[in-house]
Short mmCIF file of C-alpha atoms in Angstrom, two decimals:
data_model
loop_
_atom_site.label_atom_id
_atom_site.label_comp_id
_atom_site.label_asym_id
_atom_site.label_seq_id
_atom_site.Cartn_x
_atom_site.Cartn_y
_atom_site.Cartn_z
CA UNK A 1 117.81 31.01 196.12
CA UNK A 2 115.05 28.61 194.83
CA UNK A 3 115.45 29.50 190.46
CA UNK A 4 116.28 33.47 190.48
CA UNK A 5 117.19 32.74 187.22
CA UNK A 6 113.34 31.75 186.40
CA UNK A 7 112.20 34.96 187.32
CA UNK A 8 114.40 36.94 185.53
CA UNK A 9 113.67 35.46 182.73
CA UNK A 10 110.54 37.35 182.79
CA UNK A 11 110.49 41.28 182.13
CA UNK A 12 109.29 43.21 184.82
CA UNK A 13 105.52 44.48 184.87
CA UNK A 14 104.79 43.03 181.12
CA UNK A 15 102.03 42.25 179.40
CA UNK A 16 100.21 38.80 180.38
CA UNK A 17 102.02 36.31 177.73
CA UNK A 18 98.08 34.70 176.78
CA UNK A 19 95.71 37.46 174.52
CA UNK A 20 98.49 40.25 173.53
CA UNK A 21 98.15 40.14 170.02
CA UNK A 22 97.15 43.83 168.98
CA UNK A 23 99.62 45.69 166.90
CA UNK A 24 99.07 48.52 168.29
CA UNK A 25 99.02 48.44 171.91
CA UNK A 26 102.74 46.32 172.25
CA UNK A 27 104.94 48.53 169.72
CA UNK A 28 103.54 51.95 169.98
CA UNK A 29 106.67 53.13 169.55
CA UNK A 30 108.28 51.41 166.60
CA UNK A 31 104.64 52.18 164.46
CA UNK A 32 104.92 56.31 165.27
CA UNK A 33 108.61 56.45 164.62
CA UNK A 34 109.60 55.22 161.59
CA UNK A 35 106.09 55.77 159.23
CA UNK A 36 107.03 59.42 160.13
CA UNK A 37 111.05 59.52 159.49
CA UNK A 38 110.65 57.44 156.15
CA UNK A 39 107.51 59.48 154.75
CA UNK A 40 110.38 62.85 155.87
CA UNK A 41 113.37 61.62 153.81
CA UNK A 42 111.52 60.41 151.07
CA UNK A 43 110.27 64.03 150.85
CA UNK A 44 113.38 65.22 151.21
CA UNK A 45 114.96 63.53 149.06
CA UNK A 46 112.77 63.78 145.78
CA UNK A 47 113.41 67.58 146.16
CA UNK A 48 117.11 66.62 146.95
CA UNK A 49 117.12 64.98 143.22
CA UNK A 50 116.69 67.56 141.12
CA UNK A 51 117.98 70.91 143.34
CA UNK A 52 121.46 69.01 143.39
CA UNK A 53 121.17 68.21 139.27
CA UNK A 54 120.65 71.41 138.69
CA UNK A 55 123.76 72.42 141.12
CA UNK A 56 126.30 69.91 139.62
CA UNK A 57 124.92 71.51 135.96
CA UNK A 58 126.39 75.47 137.00
CA UNK A 59 128.98 74.03 139.03
CA UNK A 60 130.13 71.75 136.61
CA UNK A 61 129.26 74.37 133.86
CA UNK A 62 131.73 77.36 136.15
CA UNK A 63 134.74 74.72 136.30
CA UNK A 64 134.95 73.07 134.05
CA UNK A 65 133.98 69.48 134.11
CA UNK A 66 137.74 68.06 134.48
CA UNK A 67 137.87 69.97 138.03
CA UNK A 68 134.86 68.58 139.73
CA UNK A 69 134.22 65.11 137.86
CA UNK A 70 138.35 64.44 138.10
CA UNK A 71 138.47 64.36 142.04
CA UNK A 72 135.68 61.93 141.97
CA UNK A 73 137.21 59.29 139.40
CA UNK A 74 141.08 60.06 140.98
CA UNK A 75 139.18 59.31 144.22
CA UNK A 76 137.63 55.99 144.04
CA UNK A 77 140.26 54.70 141.38
CA UNK A 78 142.85 54.97 143.75
CA UNK A 79 140.89 53.30 146.97
CA UNK A 80 140.55 50.61 144.97
CA UNK A 81 143.66 49.40 143.28
CA UNK A 82 144.14 46.15 141.37
CA UNK A 83 146.39 44.64 140.99
CA UNK A 84 147.10 41.96 138.64
CA UNK A 85 147.93 38.59 140.97
CA UNK A 86 151.41 37.55 139.59
CA UNK A 87 154.25 36.49 140.11
CA UNK A 88 157.73 35.83 138.97
CA UNK A 89 160.66 35.52 141.26
CA UNK A 90 160.97 35.42 144.68
CA UNK A 91 159.61 39.89 145.10
CA UNK A 92 156.53 37.76 144.57
CA UNK A 93 156.48 35.76 148.16
CA UNK A 94 157.33 38.96 149.98
CA UNK A 95 154.24 40.38 147.39
CA UNK A 96 151.92 37.51 149.12
CA UNK A 97 152.59 38.38 152.05
CA UNK A 98 151.93 41.60 151.50
CA UNK A 99 148.40 40.20 151.68
CA UNK A 100 148.40 38.14 154.90
CA UNK A 101 147.29 38.82 157.76
CA UNK A 102 150.07 40.32 159.16
CA UNK A 103 149.91 43.27 156.64
CA UNK A 104 146.88 43.37 154.71
CA UNK A 105 146.79 45.08 151.58
CA UNK A 106 143.27 45.35 151.33
CA UNK A 107 142.86 47.59 153.95
CA UNK A 108 143.48 49.92 150.84
CA UNK A 109 141.19 48.30 148.75
CA UNK A 110 144.45 46.46 147.37
CA UNK A 111 143.11 43.39 146.27
CA UNK A 112 145.04 40.95 143.69
CA UNK A 113 142.53 39.95 140.47
CA UNK A 114 143.36 37.32 138.13
CA UNK A 115 143.21 38.48 134.77
CA UNK A 116 143.93 41.42 133.81
CA UNK A 117 140.50 42.78 132.37
CA UNK A 118 139.92 43.88 135.83
CA UNK A 119 143.34 45.31 136.74
CA UNK A 120 144.78 49.15 138.07
CA UNK A 121 148.10 48.64 138.74
CA UNK A 122 150.76 45.78 137.53
CA UNK A 123 153.11 45.01 140.17
CA UNK A 124 156.68 43.29 138.40
CA UNK A 125 157.88 41.26 140.98
CA UNK A 126 160.25 39.51 139.95
CA UNK A 127 163.58 38.95 137.43
CA UNK A 128 162.12 40.01 133.60
CA UNK A 129 163.51 37.55 131.07
CA UNK A 130 164.06 37.80 127.60
CA UNK A 131 161.37 35.09 127.10
CA UNK A 132 159.07 36.17 128.84
CA UNK A 133 158.88 39.69 127.56
CA UNK A 134 156.36 39.64 124.94
CA UNK A 135 153.87 37.70 128.28
CA UNK A 136 154.42 40.04 130.11
CA UNK A 137 153.15 43.62 126.72
CA UNK A 138 150.88 40.94 126.35
CA UNK A 139 149.95 41.15 129.86
CA UNK A 140 149.87 44.82 129.95
CA UNK A 141 147.78 45.39 126.66
CA UNK A 142 145.06 43.53 128.61
CA UNK A 143 144.03 45.65 130.99
CA UNK A 144 142.13 48.15 130.64
CA UNK A 145 142.54 51.28 131.23
CA UNK A 146 143.66 53.79 133.06
CA UNK A 147 146.92 51.18 134.51
CA UNK A 148 149.25 51.79 136.47
CA UNK A 149 152.94 50.06 136.22
CA UNK A 150 155.31 48.88 139.81
CA UNK A 151 158.80 47.78 139.40
CA UNK A 152 158.99 45.88 142.65
CA UNK A 153 162.56 45.22 143.50
CA UNK A 154 165.90 45.89 141.84
CA UNK A 155 165.27 42.95 139.75
CA UNK A 156 162.65 45.11 138.21
CA UNK A 157 164.13 48.51 138.52
CA UNK A 158 167.95 47.87 136.39
CA UNK A 159 168.10 43.85 136.52
CA UNK A 160 169.19 44.31 140.14
CA UNK A 161 172.51 41.60 140.01
CA UNK A 162 171.34 40.02 137.31
CA UNK A 163 171.90 43.10 134.50
CA UNK A 164 174.41 41.76 132.49
CA UNK A 165 172.99 38.37 131.85
CA UNK A 166 172.12 37.39 128.73
CA UNK A 167 169.15 36.28 129.55
CA UNK A 168 167.75 39.72 131.49
CA UNK A 169 165.61 42.37 130.68
CA UNK A 170 167.59 45.57 132.06
CA UNK A 171 165.06 46.74 134.09
CA UNK A 172 160.98 46.65 133.01
CA UNK A 173 160.92 50.04 131.80
CA UNK A 174 162.31 49.40 128.90
CA UNK A 175 159.32 47.55 128.22
CA UNK A 176 156.45 48.93 129.32
CA UNK A 177 156.19 52.60 131.28
CA UNK A 178 156.53 52.66 134.87
CA UNK A 179 154.76 54.72 137.53
CA UNK A 180 157.02 53.62 140.80
CA UNK A 181 160.05 52.12 141.59
CA UNK A 182 160.54 50.26 144.32
CA UNK A 183 163.92 49.27 146.14
CA UNK A 184 163.95 46.35 147.83
CA UNK A 185 166.00 42.33 146.90
CA UNK A 186 164.06 41.56 148.45
CA UNK A 187 161.40 44.73 149.77
CA UNK A 188 159.40 43.36 152.53
CA UNK A 189 155.78 44.22 152.63
CA UNK A 190 155.77 47.91 154.59
CA UNK A 191 157.96 49.15 150.99
CA UNK A 192 155.41 46.89 149.20
CA UNK A 193 153.16 49.39 150.44
CA UNK A 194 155.53 51.83 151.02
CA UNK A 195 155.48 52.36 146.80
CA UNK A 196 151.27 51.89 146.32
CA UNK A 197 150.73 54.81 148.87
CA UNK A 198 153.18 56.42 147.30
CA UNK A 199 150.94 55.57 143.39
CA UNK A 200 147.95 56.64 145.31
CA UNK A 201 149.55 59.83 145.66
CA UNK A 202 149.95 60.15 142.01
CA UNK A 203 146.69 59.13 140.95
CA UNK A 204 145.50 61.92 143.14
CA UNK A 205 146.99 64.76 141.31
CA UNK A 206 145.90 63.43 138.29
CA UNK A 207 144.20 65.47 135.48
CA UNK A 208 143.41 64.02 132.50
CA UNK B 1 181.07 -2.21 138.55
CA UNK B 2 184.52 -1.31 137.54
CA UNK B 3 185.76 -0.08 134.26
CA UNK B 4 187.43 -2.81 133.80
CA UNK B 5 183.83 -4.77 133.49
CA UNK B 6 182.82 -1.98 131.16
CA UNK B 7 185.22 -2.62 128.78
CA UNK B 8 184.25 -6.26 128.86
CA UNK B 9 180.45 -5.29 127.66
CA UNK B 10 181.55 -2.31 125.28
CA UNK B 11 184.60 -3.55 123.90
CA UNK B 12 182.89 -6.67 121.76
CA UNK B 13 180.41 -4.04 120.27
CA UNK B 14 181.68 -0.70 119.47
CA UNK B 15 185.11 -2.08 118.42
CA UNK B 16 188.10 0.49 117.87
CA UNK B 17 185.16 3.02 118.61
CA UNK B 18 185.61 2.67 122.39
CA UNK B 19 188.30 5.32 122.59
CA UNK B 20 188.56 3.61 126.41
CA UNK B 21 186.82 3.50 130.38
CA UNK B 22 188.91 5.28 133.04
CA UNK B 23 187.55 5.86 136.63
CA UNK B 24 185.94 8.74 137.54
CA UNK B 25 185.46 9.63 141.18
CA UNK B 26 182.13 8.53 142.39
CA UNK B 27 180.89 6.24 139.11
CA UNK B 28 181.26 3.57 137.90
CA UNK B 29 183.88 5.02 135.22
CA UNK B 30 183.86 7.68 132.64
CA UNK B 31 183.41 6.02 129.11
CA UNK B 32 185.57 7.67 125.63
CA UNK B 33 182.96 6.36 123.14
CA UNK B 34 183.93 8.36 118.87
CA UNK B 35 180.58 10.30 118.47
CA UNK B 36 179.88 8.21 115.02
CA UNK B 37 179.51 5.79 117.57
CA UNK B 38 176.79 7.32 119.75
CA UNK B 39 173.63 5.30 118.94
CA UNK B 40 175.26 1.57 119.67
CA UNK B 41 176.72 3.13 123.03
CA UNK B 42 173.60 3.85 124.17
CA UNK B 43 171.82 1.10 123.80
CA UNK B 44 174.50 -1.11 124.94
CA UNK B 45 174.37 1.37 128.20
CA UNK B 46 170.12 0.70 128.99
CA UNK B 47 170.10 -2.98 127.92
CA UNK B 48 173.56 -4.92 128.69
CA UNK B 49 174.89 -2.61 131.12
CA UNK B 50 171.16 -1.73 132.79
CA UNK B 51 171.77 2.13 133.33
CA UNK B 52 168.06 2.87 132.40
CA UNK B 53 168.37 6.70 133.73
CA UNK B 54 169.40 9.69 132.24
CA UNK B 55 170.09 12.24 134.53
CA UNK B 56 171.74 14.55 132.73
CA UNK B 57 173.56 15.48 129.24
CA UNK B 58 175.77 18.36 128.81
CA UNK B 59 177.78 20.37 126.56
CA UNK B 60 181.76 21.33 127.81
CA UNK B 61 184.13 24.35 125.66
CA UNK B 62 187.23 23.70 125.82
CA UNK B 63 187.99 26.43 123.05
CA UNK B 64 189.48 24.32 120.39
CA UNK B 65 186.62 21.47 120.33
CA UNK B 66 183.71 20.86 122.40
CA UNK B 67 182.65 17.76 124.67
CA UNK B 68 179.31 16.41 125.27
CA UNK B 69 178.75 14.26 128.61
CA UNK B 70 176.11 12.22 129.36
CA UNK B 71 175.03 11.10 133.46
CA UNK B 72 173.84 7.87 133.36
CA UNK B 73 171.88 6.01 137.16
CA UNK B 74 171.45 2.03 137.36
CA UNK B 75 169.38 0.95 139.70
CA UNK B 76 170.54 -2.52 139.66
CA UNK B 77 173.94 -1.28 140.53
CA UNK B 78 173.69 1.78 142.39
CA UNK B 79 176.04 3.58 141.20
CA UNK B 80 176.47 6.34 137.59
CA UNK B 81 178.55 6.27 134.59
CA UNK B 82 179.74 8.95 132.54
CA UNK B 83 179.79 8.58 129.37
CA UNK B 84 182.43 12.23 127.05
CA UNK B 85 183.13 12.24 123.36
CA UNK B 86 184.80 14.72 122.30
CA UNK B 87 182.91 17.42 118.23
CA UNK B 88 185.23 19.28 116.17
CA UNK B 89 183.77 23.40 117.25
CA UNK B 90 183.95 24.16 114.33
CA UNK B 91 180.92 20.78 112.93
CA UNK B 92 179.06 19.92 116.97
CA UNK B 93 177.96 17.59 116.17
CA UNK B 94 175.90 14.82 117.34
CA UNK B 95 173.24 11.80 117.00
CA UNK B 96 170.37 12.41 120.24
CA UNK B 97 169.50 10.06 123.05
CA UNK B 98 166.25 10.99 123.75
CA UNK B 99 165.20 7.85 121.04
CA UNK B 100 167.10 6.12 123.92
CA UNK B 101 165.97 7.94 127.10
CA UNK B 102 163.20 9.76 126.38
CA UNK B 103 164.27 12.46 129.68
CA UNK B 104 167.50 13.20 127.69
CA UNK B 105 165.08 15.28 124.77
CA UNK B 106 164.72 18.55 127.31
CA UNK B 107 169.01 18.45 128.51
CA UNK B 108 169.58 18.35 124.77
CA UNK B 109 167.48 21.61 123.91
CA UNK B 110 169.55 23.56 126.92
CA UNK B 111 173.09 21.98 125.85
CA UNK B 112 172.07 23.21 122.14
CA UNK B 113 171.26 26.06 122.90
CA UNK B 114 173.84 28.10 125.18
CA UNK B 115 177.20 25.91 123.82
CA UNK B 116 175.09 24.93 120.50
CA UNK B 117 175.99 21.38 120.38
CA UNK B 118 173.70 20.13 117.73
CA UNK B 119 172.08 17.21 118.66
CA UNK B 120 170.63 15.24 115.04
CA UNK B 121 167.54 13.65 114.82
CA UNK B 122 166.14 14.91 117.49
CA UNK B 123 163.06 15.70 117.05
CA UNK B 124 161.99 18.55 118.82
CA UNK B 125 165.10 21.38 119.42
CA UNK B 126 163.59 24.21 119.68
CA UNK B 127 165.24 27.31 122.46
CA UNK B 128 164.05 26.29 126.22
CA UNK B 129 166.19 29.50 128.01
CA UNK B 130 166.24 31.79 126.22
CA UNK B 131 163.55 32.86 123.97
CA UNK B 132 162.52 32.02 120.00
CA UNK B 133 165.31 32.72 117.70
CA UNK B 134 167.89 33.59 120.17
CA UNK B 135 171.93 33.85 118.10
CA UNK B 136 174.05 33.87 120.52
CA UNK B 137 176.09 30.61 122.56
CA UNK B 138 176.19 32.77 126.20
CA UNK B 139 178.12 29.56 127.90
CA UNK B 140 180.19 29.69 124.70
CA UNK B 141 184.05 31.51 126.00
CA UNK B 142 184.41 33.49 122.98
CA UNK B 143 180.44 34.86 124.41
CA UNK B 144 181.71 38.84 125.60
CA UNK B 145 179.54 39.79 128.86
CA UNK B 146 177.25 42.28 127.04
CA UNK B 147 176.56 45.04 127.73
CA UNK B 148 172.96 45.45 128.92
CA UNK B 149 172.45 48.82 125.87
CA UNK B 150 173.70 46.57 123.81
CA UNK B 151 172.67 43.13 124.12
CA UNK B 152 168.90 44.64 124.25
CA UNK B 153 169.63 46.56 121.29
CA UNK B 154 170.11 42.60 120.28
CA UNK B 155 168.00 40.81 121.39
CA UNK B 156 164.85 42.74 121.03
CA UNK B 157 165.26 41.49 117.63
CA UNK B 158 164.31 38.24 118.11
#
């Protein structure tokens, strides 16, 4: 067994290592297959784009803009829901855990953003006090349309155990319109993901 | 440090405005004083007795009157000290301690907004926990637990 690796390192029946730089002889399969493939695709695209434009235009004229384009927007929107990255109380711990390695909310396209200008959905995760109420409304108004609100946990849903307290808003729906309520004190990350999937169902049926 | 030691230092400075020093569990004592003597007492306690750290300022509603208390800590004696004064419920005023211990600032804001104690010459007597313009004093015994809707109507207009 003297130096078997040295024999294996050189391919069988290979050309000698020197004097083999002619492209036509060295790489015949790549050069012959790739170029006609690209040319055919380019020609097809040149024909396809005007044809597709014409077909799509007639389809829109026939069935209406909302029926043809709106599902595409809904499909894109519901699969890239960006929630506002903020936390009010202990539900924010579960909110943060949902984006960790174990539950990984990013597989649903849910990526928390730090600026309300880049967000689609506000997840109200915690107790809302009257002191923070106008800041919450400001953040909501800074989000671009279309936008949704998820009330996460009992406090955001209805005030929770602090409902009759002097400083707590009894439900965030007193301040902003809420689309999905998630029960729990706090809800587990699975429950939060379930609420996001419920919101995706709402967006799927969105008409206007 | 015992209550008698405290009396020996404070009585010459305050005179009749010192209402007494009584034992209080876990502390060096509980100093009862007239509210007019507040600033003199604060300076004497900090400079002569060495209580340089103010842990807490609070108010208690005893319905017929209110009480303001201060909890102090001395790093030299390793002891707490409680100062306490009574203020009438219809005129709950006391001189601020924030000129002697700056940490009194936020504690007094909290005691003002929750129990309604007014601290004279406070540099910045604003709301701390409740929204600006919130008129209620929620930790008073006369404050009724509101229905959420009723409170919402009141709090919305602040």
